[in-house]
GROMACS .gro file of C-alpha atoms in nm:
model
  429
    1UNK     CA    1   2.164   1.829   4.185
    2UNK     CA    2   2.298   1.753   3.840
    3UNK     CA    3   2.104   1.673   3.556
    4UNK     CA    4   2.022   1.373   3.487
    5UNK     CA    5   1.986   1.256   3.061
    6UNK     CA    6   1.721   1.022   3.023
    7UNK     CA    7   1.773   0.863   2.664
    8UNK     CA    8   1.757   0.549   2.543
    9UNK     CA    9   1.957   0.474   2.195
   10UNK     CA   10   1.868   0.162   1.963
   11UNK     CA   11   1.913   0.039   1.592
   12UNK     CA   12   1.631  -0.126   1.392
   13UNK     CA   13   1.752  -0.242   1.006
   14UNK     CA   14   2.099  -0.081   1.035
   15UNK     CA   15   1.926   0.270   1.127
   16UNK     CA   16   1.995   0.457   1.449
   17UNK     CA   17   1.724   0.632   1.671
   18UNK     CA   18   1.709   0.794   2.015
   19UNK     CA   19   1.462   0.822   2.227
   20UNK     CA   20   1.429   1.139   2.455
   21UNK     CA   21   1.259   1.047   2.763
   22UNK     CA   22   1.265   1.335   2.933
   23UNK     CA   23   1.117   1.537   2.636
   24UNK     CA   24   0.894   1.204   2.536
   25UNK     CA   25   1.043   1.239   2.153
   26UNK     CA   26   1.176   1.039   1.940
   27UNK     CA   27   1.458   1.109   1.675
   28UNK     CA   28   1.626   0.921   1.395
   29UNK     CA   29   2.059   0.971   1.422
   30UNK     CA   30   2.168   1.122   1.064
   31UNK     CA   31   2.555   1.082   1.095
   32UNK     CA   32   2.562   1.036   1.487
   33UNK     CA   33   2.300   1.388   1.483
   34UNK     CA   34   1.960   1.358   1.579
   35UNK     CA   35   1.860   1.577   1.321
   36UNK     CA   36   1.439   1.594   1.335
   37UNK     CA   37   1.192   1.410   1.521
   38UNK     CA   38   0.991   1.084   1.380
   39UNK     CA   39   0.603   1.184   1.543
   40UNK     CA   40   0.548   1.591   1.524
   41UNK     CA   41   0.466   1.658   1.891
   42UNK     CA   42   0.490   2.005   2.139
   43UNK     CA   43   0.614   2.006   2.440
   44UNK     CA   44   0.415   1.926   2.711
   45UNK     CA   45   0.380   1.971   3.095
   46UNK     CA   46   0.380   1.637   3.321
   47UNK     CA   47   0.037   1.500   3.335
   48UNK     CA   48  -0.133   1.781   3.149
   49UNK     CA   49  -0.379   1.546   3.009
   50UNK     CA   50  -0.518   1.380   3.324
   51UNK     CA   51  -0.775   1.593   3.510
   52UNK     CA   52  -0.789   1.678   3.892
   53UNK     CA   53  -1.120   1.669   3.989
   54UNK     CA   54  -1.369   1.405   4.009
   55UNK     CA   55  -1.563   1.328   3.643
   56UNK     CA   56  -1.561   0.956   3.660
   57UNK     CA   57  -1.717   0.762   3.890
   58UNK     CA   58  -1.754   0.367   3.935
   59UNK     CA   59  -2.053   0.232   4.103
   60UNK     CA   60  -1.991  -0.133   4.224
   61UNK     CA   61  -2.345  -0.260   4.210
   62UNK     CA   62  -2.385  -0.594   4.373
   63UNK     CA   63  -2.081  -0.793   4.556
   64UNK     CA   64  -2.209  -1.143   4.386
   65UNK     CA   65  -2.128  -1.301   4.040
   66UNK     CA   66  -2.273  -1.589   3.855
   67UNK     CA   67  -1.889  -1.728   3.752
   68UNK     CA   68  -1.656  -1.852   4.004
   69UNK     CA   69  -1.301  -1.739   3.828
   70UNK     CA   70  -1.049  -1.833   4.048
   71UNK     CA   71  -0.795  -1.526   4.013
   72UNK     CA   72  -1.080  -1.291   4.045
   73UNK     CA   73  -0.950  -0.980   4.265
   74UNK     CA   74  -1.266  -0.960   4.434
   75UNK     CA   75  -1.312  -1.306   4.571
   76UNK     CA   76  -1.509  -1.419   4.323
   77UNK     CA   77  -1.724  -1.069   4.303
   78UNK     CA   78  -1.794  -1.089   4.685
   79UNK     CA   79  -1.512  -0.868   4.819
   80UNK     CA   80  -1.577  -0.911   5.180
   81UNK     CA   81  -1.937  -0.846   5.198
   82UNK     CA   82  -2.106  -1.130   4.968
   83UNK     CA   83  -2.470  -1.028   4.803
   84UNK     CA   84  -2.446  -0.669   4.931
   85UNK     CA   85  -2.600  -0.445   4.687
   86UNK     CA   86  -2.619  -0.101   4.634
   87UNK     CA   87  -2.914   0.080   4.699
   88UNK     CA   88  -3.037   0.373   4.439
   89UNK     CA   89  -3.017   0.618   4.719
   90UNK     CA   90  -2.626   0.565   4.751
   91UNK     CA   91  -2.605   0.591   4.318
   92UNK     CA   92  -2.801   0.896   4.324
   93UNK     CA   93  -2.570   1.080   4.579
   94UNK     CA   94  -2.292   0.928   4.381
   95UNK     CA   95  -2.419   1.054   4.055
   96UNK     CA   96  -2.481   1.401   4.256
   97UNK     CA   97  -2.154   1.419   4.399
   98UNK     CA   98  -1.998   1.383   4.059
   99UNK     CA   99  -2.183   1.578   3.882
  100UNK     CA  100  -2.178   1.852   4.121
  101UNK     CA  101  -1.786   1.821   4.049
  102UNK     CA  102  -1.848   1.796   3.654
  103UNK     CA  103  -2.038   2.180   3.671
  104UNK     CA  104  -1.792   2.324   3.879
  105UNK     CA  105  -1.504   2.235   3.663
  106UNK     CA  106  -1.695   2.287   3.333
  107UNK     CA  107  -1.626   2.012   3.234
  108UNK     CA  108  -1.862   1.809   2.918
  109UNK     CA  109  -1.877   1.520   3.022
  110UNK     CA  110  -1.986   1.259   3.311
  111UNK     CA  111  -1.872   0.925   3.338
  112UNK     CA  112  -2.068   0.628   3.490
  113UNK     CA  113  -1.895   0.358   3.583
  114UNK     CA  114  -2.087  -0.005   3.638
  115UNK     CA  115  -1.926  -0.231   3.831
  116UNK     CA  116  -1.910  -0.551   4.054
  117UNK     CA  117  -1.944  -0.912   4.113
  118UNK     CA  118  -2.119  -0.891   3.820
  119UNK     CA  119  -2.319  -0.523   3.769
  120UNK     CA  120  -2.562  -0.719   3.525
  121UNK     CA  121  -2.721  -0.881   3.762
  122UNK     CA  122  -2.893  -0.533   3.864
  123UNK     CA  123  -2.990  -0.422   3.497
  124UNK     CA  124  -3.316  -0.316   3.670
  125UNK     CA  125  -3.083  -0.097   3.874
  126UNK     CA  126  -2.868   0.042   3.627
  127UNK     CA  127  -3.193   0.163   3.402
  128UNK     CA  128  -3.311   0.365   3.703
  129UNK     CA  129  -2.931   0.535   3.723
  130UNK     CA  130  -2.946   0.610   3.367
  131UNK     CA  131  -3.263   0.769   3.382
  132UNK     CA  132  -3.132   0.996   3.682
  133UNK     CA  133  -2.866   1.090   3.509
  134UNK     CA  134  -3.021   1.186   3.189
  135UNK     CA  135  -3.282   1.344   3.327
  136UNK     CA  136  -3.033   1.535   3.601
  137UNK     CA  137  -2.744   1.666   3.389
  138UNK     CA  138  -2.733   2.022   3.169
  139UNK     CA  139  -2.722   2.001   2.830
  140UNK     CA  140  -2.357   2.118   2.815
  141UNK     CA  141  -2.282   1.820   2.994
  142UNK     CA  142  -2.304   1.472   2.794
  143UNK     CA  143  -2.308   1.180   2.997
  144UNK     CA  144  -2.088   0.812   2.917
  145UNK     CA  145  -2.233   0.479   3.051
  146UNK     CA  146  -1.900   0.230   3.100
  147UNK     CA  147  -1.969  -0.128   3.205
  148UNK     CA  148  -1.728  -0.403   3.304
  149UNK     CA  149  -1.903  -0.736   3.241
  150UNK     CA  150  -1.837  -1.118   3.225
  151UNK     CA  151  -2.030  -1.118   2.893
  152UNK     CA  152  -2.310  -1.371   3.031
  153UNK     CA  153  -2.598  -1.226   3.059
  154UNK     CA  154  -2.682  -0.993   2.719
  155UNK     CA  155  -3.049  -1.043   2.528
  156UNK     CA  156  -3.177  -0.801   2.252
  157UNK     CA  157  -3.366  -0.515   2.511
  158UNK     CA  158  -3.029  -0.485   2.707
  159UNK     CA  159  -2.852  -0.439   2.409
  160UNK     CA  160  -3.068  -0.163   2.241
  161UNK     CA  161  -3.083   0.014   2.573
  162UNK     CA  162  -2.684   0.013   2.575
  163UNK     CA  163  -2.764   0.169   2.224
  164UNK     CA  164  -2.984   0.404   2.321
  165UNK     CA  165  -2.758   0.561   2.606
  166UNK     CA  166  -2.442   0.593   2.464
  167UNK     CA  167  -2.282   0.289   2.694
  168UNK     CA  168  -1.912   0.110   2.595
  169UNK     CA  169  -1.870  -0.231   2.744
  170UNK     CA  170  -1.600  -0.406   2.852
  171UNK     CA  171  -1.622  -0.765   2.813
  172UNK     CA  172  -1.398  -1.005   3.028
  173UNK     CA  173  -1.287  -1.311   2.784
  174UNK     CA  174  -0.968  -1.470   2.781
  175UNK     CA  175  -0.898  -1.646   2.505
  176UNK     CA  176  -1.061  -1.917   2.294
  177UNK     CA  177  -1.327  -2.135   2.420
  178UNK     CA  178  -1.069  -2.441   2.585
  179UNK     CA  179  -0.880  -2.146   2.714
  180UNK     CA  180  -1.158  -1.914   2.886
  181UNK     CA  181  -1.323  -2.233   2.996
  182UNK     CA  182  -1.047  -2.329   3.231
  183UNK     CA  183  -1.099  -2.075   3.436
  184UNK     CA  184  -1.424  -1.862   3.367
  185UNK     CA  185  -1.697  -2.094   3.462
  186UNK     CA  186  -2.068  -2.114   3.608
  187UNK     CA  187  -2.168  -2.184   3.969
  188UNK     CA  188  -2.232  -2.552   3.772
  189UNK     CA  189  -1.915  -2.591   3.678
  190UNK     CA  190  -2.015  -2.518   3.299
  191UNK     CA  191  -1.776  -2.275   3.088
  192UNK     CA  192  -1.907  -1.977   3.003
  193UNK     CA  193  -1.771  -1.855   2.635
  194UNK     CA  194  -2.085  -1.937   2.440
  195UNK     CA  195  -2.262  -1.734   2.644
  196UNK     CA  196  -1.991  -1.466   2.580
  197UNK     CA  197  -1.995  -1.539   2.210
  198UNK     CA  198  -2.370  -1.482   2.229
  199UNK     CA  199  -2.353  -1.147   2.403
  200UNK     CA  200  -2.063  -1.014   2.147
  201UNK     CA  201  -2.257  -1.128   1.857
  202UNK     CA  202  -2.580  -0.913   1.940
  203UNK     CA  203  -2.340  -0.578   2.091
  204UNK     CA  204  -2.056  -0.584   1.829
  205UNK     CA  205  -2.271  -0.385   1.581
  206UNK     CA  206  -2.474  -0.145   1.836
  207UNK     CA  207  -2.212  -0.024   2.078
  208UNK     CA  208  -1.806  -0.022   2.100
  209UNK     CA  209  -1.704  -0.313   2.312
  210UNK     CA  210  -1.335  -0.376   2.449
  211UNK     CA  211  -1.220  -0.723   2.493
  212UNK     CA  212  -1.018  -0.787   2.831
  213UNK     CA  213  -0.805  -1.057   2.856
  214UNK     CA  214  -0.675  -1.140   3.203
  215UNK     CA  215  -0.352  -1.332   3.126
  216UNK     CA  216  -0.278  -1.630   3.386
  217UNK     CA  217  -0.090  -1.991   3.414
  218UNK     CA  218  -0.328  -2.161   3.130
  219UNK     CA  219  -0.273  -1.841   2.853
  220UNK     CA  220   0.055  -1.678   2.843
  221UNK     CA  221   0.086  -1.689   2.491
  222UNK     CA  222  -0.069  -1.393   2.449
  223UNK     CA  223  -0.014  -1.308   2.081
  224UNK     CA  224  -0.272  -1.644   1.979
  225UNK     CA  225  -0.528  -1.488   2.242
  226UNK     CA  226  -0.531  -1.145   2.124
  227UNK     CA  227  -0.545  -1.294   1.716
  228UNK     CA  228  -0.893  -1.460   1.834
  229UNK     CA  229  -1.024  -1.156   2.005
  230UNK     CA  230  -0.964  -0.995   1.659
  231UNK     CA  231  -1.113  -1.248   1.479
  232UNK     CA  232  -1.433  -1.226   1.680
  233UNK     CA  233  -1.471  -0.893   1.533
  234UNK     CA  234  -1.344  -0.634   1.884
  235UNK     CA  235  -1.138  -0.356   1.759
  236UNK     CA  236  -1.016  -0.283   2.086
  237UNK     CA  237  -0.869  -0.505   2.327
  238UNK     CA  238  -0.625  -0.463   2.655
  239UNK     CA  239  -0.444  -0.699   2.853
  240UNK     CA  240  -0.334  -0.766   3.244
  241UNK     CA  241  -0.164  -1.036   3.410
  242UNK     CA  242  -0.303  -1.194   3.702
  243UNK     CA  243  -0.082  -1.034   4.015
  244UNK     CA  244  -0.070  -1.410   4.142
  245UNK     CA  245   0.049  -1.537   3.825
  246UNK     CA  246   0.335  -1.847   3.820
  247UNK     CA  247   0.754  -1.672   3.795
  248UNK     CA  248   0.789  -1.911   3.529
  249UNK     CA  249   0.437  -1.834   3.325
  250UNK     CA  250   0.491  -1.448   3.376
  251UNK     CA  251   0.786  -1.536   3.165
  252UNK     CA  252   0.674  -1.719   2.895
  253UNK     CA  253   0.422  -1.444   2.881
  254UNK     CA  254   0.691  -1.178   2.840
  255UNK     CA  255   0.824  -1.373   2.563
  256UNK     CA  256   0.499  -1.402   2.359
  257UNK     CA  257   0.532  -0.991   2.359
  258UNK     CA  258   0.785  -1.015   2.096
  259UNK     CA  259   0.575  -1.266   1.886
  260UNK     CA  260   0.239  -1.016   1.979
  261UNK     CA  261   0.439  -0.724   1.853
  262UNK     CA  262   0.549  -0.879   1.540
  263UNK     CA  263   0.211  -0.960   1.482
  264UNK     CA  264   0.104  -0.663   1.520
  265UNK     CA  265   0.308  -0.441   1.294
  266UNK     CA  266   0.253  -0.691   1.041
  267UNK     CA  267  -0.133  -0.637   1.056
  268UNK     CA  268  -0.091  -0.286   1.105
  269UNK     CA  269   0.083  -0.262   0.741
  270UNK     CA  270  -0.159  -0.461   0.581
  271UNK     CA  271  -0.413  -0.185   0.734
  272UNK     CA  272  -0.590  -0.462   0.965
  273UNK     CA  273  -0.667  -0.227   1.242
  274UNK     CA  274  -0.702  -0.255   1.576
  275UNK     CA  275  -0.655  -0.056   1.916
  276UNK     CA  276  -0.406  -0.311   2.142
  277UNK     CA  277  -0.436  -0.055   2.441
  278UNK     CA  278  -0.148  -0.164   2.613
  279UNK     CA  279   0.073  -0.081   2.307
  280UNK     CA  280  -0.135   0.187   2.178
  281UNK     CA  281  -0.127   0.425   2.464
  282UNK     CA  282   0.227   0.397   2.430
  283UNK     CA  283   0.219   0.525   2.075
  284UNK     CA  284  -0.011   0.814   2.154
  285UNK     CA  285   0.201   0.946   2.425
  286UNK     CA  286   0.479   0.988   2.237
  287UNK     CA  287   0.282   1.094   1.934
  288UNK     CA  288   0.117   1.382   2.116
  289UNK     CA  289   0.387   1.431   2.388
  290UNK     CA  290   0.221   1.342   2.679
  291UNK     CA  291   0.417   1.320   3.010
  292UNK     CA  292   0.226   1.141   3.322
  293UNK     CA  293   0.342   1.104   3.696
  294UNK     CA  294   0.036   0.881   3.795
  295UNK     CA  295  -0.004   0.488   3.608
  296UNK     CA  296  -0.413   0.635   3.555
  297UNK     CA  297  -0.656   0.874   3.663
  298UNK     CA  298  -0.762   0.681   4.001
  299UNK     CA  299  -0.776   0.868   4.313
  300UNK     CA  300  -0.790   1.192   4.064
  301UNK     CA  301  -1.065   1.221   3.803
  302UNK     CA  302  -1.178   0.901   3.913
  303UNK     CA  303  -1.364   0.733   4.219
  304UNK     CA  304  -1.517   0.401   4.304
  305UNK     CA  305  -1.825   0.400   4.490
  306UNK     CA  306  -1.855   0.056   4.730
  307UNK     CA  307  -2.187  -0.123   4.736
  308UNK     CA  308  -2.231  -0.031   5.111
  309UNK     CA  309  -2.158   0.335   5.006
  310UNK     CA  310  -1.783   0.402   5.122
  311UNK     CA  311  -1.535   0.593   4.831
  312UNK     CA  312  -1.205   0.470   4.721
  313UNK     CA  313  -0.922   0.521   4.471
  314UNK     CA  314  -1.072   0.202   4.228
  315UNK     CA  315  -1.262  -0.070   4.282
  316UNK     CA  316  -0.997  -0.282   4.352
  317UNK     CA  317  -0.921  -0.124   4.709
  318UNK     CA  318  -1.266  -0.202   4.830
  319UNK     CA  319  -1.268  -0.285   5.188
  320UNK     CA  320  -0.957  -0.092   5.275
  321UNK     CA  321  -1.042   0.134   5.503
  322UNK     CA  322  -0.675   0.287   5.512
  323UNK     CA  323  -0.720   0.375   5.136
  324UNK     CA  324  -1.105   0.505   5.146
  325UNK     CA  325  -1.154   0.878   5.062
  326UNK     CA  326  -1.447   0.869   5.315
  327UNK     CA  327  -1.833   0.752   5.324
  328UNK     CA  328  -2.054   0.904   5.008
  329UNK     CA  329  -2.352   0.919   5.260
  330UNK     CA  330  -2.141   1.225   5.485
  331UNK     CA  331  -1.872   1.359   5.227
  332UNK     CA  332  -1.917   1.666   5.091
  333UNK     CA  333  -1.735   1.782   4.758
  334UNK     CA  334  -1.511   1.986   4.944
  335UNK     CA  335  -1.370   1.684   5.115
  336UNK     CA  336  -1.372   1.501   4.787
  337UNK     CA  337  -1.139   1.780   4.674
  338UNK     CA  338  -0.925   1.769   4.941
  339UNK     CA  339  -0.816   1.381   4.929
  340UNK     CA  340  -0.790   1.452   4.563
  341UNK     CA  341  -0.556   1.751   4.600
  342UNK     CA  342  -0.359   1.552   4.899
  343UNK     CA  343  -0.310   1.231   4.729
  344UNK     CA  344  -0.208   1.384   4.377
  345UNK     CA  345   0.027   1.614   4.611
  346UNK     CA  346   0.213   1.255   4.734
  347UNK     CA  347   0.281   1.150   4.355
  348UNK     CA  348   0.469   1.454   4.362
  349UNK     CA  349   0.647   1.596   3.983
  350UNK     CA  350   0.735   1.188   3.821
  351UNK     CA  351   0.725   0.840   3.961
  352UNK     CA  352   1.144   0.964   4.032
  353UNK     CA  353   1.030   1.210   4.317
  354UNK     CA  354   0.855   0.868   4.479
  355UNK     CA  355   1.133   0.597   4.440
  356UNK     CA  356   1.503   0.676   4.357
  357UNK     CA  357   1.525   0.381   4.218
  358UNK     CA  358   1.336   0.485   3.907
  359UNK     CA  359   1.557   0.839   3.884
  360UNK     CA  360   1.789   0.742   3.592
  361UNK     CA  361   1.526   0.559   3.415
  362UNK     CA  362   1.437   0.640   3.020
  363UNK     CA  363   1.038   0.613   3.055
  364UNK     CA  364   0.955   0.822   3.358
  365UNK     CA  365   0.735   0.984   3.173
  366UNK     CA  366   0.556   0.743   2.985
  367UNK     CA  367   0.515   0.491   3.318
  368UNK     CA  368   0.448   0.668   3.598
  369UNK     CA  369   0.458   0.422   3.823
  370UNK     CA  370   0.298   0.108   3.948
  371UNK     CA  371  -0.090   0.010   3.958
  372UNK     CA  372  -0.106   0.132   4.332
  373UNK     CA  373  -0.295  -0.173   4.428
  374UNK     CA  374  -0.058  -0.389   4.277
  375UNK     CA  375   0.209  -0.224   4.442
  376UNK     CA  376  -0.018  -0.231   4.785
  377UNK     CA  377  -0.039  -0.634   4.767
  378UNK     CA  378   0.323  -0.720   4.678
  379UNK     CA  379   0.467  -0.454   4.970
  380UNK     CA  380   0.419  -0.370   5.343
  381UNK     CA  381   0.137  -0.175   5.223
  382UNK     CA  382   0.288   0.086   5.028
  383UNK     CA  383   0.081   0.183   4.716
  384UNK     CA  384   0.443   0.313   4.533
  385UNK     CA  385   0.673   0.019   4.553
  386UNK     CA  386   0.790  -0.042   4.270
  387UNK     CA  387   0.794  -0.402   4.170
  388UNK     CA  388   1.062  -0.545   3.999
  389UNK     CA  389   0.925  -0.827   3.734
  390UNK     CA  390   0.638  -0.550   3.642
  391UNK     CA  391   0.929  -0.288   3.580
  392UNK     CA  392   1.122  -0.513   3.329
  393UNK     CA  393   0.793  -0.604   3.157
  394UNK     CA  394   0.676  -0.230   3.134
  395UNK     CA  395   1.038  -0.165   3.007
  396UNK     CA  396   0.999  -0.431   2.711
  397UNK     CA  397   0.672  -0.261   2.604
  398UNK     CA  398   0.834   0.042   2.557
  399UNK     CA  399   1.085  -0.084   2.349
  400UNK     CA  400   0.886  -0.293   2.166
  401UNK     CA  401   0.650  -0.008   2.082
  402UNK     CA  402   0.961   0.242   2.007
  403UNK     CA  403   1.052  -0.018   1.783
  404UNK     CA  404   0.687  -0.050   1.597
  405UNK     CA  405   0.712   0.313   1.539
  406UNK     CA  406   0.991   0.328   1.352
  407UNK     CA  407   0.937   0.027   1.117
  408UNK     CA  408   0.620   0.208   1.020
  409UNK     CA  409   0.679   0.406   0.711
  410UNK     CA  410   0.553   0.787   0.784
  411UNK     CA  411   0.222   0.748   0.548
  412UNK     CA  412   0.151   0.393   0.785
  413UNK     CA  413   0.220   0.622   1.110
  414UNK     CA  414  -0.009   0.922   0.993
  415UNK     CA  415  -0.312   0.638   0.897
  416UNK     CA  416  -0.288   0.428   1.185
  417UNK     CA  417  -0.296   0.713   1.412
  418UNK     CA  418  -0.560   0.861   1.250
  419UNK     CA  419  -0.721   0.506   1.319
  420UNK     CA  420  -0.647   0.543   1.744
  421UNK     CA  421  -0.747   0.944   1.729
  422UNK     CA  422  -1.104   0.827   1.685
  423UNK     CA  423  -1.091   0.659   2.024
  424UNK     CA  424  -0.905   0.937   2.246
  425UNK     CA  425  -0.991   0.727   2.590
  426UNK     CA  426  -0.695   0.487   2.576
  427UNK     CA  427  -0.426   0.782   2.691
  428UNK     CA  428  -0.684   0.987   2.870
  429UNK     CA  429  -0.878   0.762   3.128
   0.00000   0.00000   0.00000
């Protein structure tokens, strides 16, 4: 087999830069010479920096929610099996499980994963859990609480127990309050961003909370959403498209990306910091080399746990029994092991070694792939189709953020960076 050079060449204000994607460097061109590279990186081994073994675990609480959003993945936080909710036996075998993985490995750190419907309609539940867990784990181990919520229901003893135990939050918000209203409403009918306004005005100075925006026909512009996240204080904030999303919205959202990034290199210069993930993790990569063949660490250093007790890649493949890594009430962490070793054995050495069609491509390394459930809903079933409109999207982030690099000035690189290195999760989870 010949090789195969993976670079992609492009000019920003006259100058000349290549981008190595094989290596996952970037160089300027001196006189048609790439003389020395732009970010000061080693060279690394493909997916070094994701684990293989089980350290994360999500624990989908309750298959209800108090909003009726109508892209919601889940059907509306019922998946198949509406008001189903975990019991504490299944969490504490959960929490046992991964722990019991955690020690082996040697690893520092547990991650606990709260998830639903909505997993703050069992706060009751998710105190006991926490109380397990700190009570269970060494002290060479330190455990990280991680909650997904719709922002709703928040009051001044939930917040200073998220204090108290080391918890980041995720907070689902889309936009401003005409925006999020469309679709993220009450059972009544009633929008819900007040109550989301209320719930990020008591966290945003206790714990670190990450806005999610779940883009969709009503707010494709992207670049106005993310400037109101930021002015409601986050200082991180990701981004995903509904899968169901309109052709014709998906690309008028792909066109706000070039306003977004303009934005954002504008802000960055005038030292108005803030961690847009999606761009971000991009930037790290290539700052500190790092090659992955997987899209993220599901189905390898993490696991979702199913309210009736069954184990799967993420939450999102809940209910399909073809992609469950078995039953949490009869697995042992041998088995656990062996799904993990077999499944990271079928991505293989790169997204390439899974679909030619991605062989000659310039960022490999810095995709890996499709979201498998993504991929699993717009094919036959296959988890590793690629998909075509999410390719070309992927492929203008790149660029885009290949492009932010290099109109930073080195000093605006090393302080930014220095900004993100404070918040290693974004490239490592």
């Amino acid at each position: 087999m010949r090789n195969i050079s993976r670079q992609f060449q492009f000019e920003v204000d006259n100058n000349k830069y290549i981008f190595d994607g094989d290596e996952v460097v970037l160089f300027p061109v001196v006189n048609s010479i790439s003389k020395y590279k732009i970010l000061r990186n080693e060279k690394s081994n493909s997916d070094t920096f994701r684990k293989n073994f089980l350290y994360t675990v999500a624990l989908n609480l309750i298959n209800k929610c108090n909003l009726t959003c109508e892209y919601c993945f889940a059907n509306q936080g019922n998946y198949d099996n509406p008001n189903q909710r975990m019991s504490f036996e299944v969490a504490k075998k959960s929490i046992d499980l991964t722990l019991e993985s955690v020690i082996k490995n040697k690893h520092d750190e547990i991650r606990i994963a709260f998830f639903g419907g909505e997993p703050m309609l069992e706060f009751e539940l998710i105190k006991q859990i926490v109380h397990y867990v700190n009570t269970k784990v060494p002290i060479t181990v330190t455990p990280t609480y991680l909650i997904t919520t719709n922002g709703t229901i928040m009051d001044e003893e939930i917040s200073n127990f998220f204090q108290k135990n080391n918890f980041i939050v995720t907070i689902s918000i889309d936009g401003d309050q005409e925006t999020h209203d469309f679709y993220r409403k009450f059972n009544s009918g009633k929008g819900s961003y007040q109550s989301v306004r209320n719930c990020i005005n008591i966290l945003i100075d206790k714990v670190p909370i990450i806005g999610r925006i779940t883009v969709n026909h009503n707010n494709f512009d992207i670049h106005n959403h993310v400037e109101h996240l930021v002015s409601l204080g986050f200082k991180e904030i990701t981004f995903a498209y509904d899968y169901n999303i309109y052709h014709n919205t998906f690309n008028k959202f792909t066109s706000s990306i070039d306003t977004l990034m303009k934005n954002y290199i504008s802000d960055i210069k005038n030292r108005k910091y803030y961690n847009l993930t999606n761009i971000t993790s991009v930037l790290l990569a290539i700052a500190l080399n790092l090659k992955t063949k997987s899209h993220c660490s599901a189905g390898k250093s993490y696991l979702s746990v199913s309210s009736e007790g069954n184990i799967y890649k993420c939450p999102r493949f809940t209910g399909v029994e073809k992609h469950s890594f078995g039953k949490i009430d009869t697995n042992q962490l041998t088995q656990i092991e062996s799904e993990i070793r077999m499944f990271d054995d079928s991505l293989q050495t790169s997204v390439a070694d899974r679909d030619g069609n991605c062989n000659y491509c310039t960022f490999i390394y810095l995709c890996g792939g499709m979201c498998y459930h993504h991929s699993f809903t717009k094919s036959s079933g296959s988890q590793f189709t690629r998909i075509e409109s999410e390719c070309n999207y992927r492929k203008q982030l790149y660029k885009r953020t290949l492009e932010l690099i290099v109109k930073l000035t080195p000093l605006e690189r090393r302080d930014f960076i220095r900004f993100l290195m404070t918040n290693r999760d974004i490239v490592t989870n």
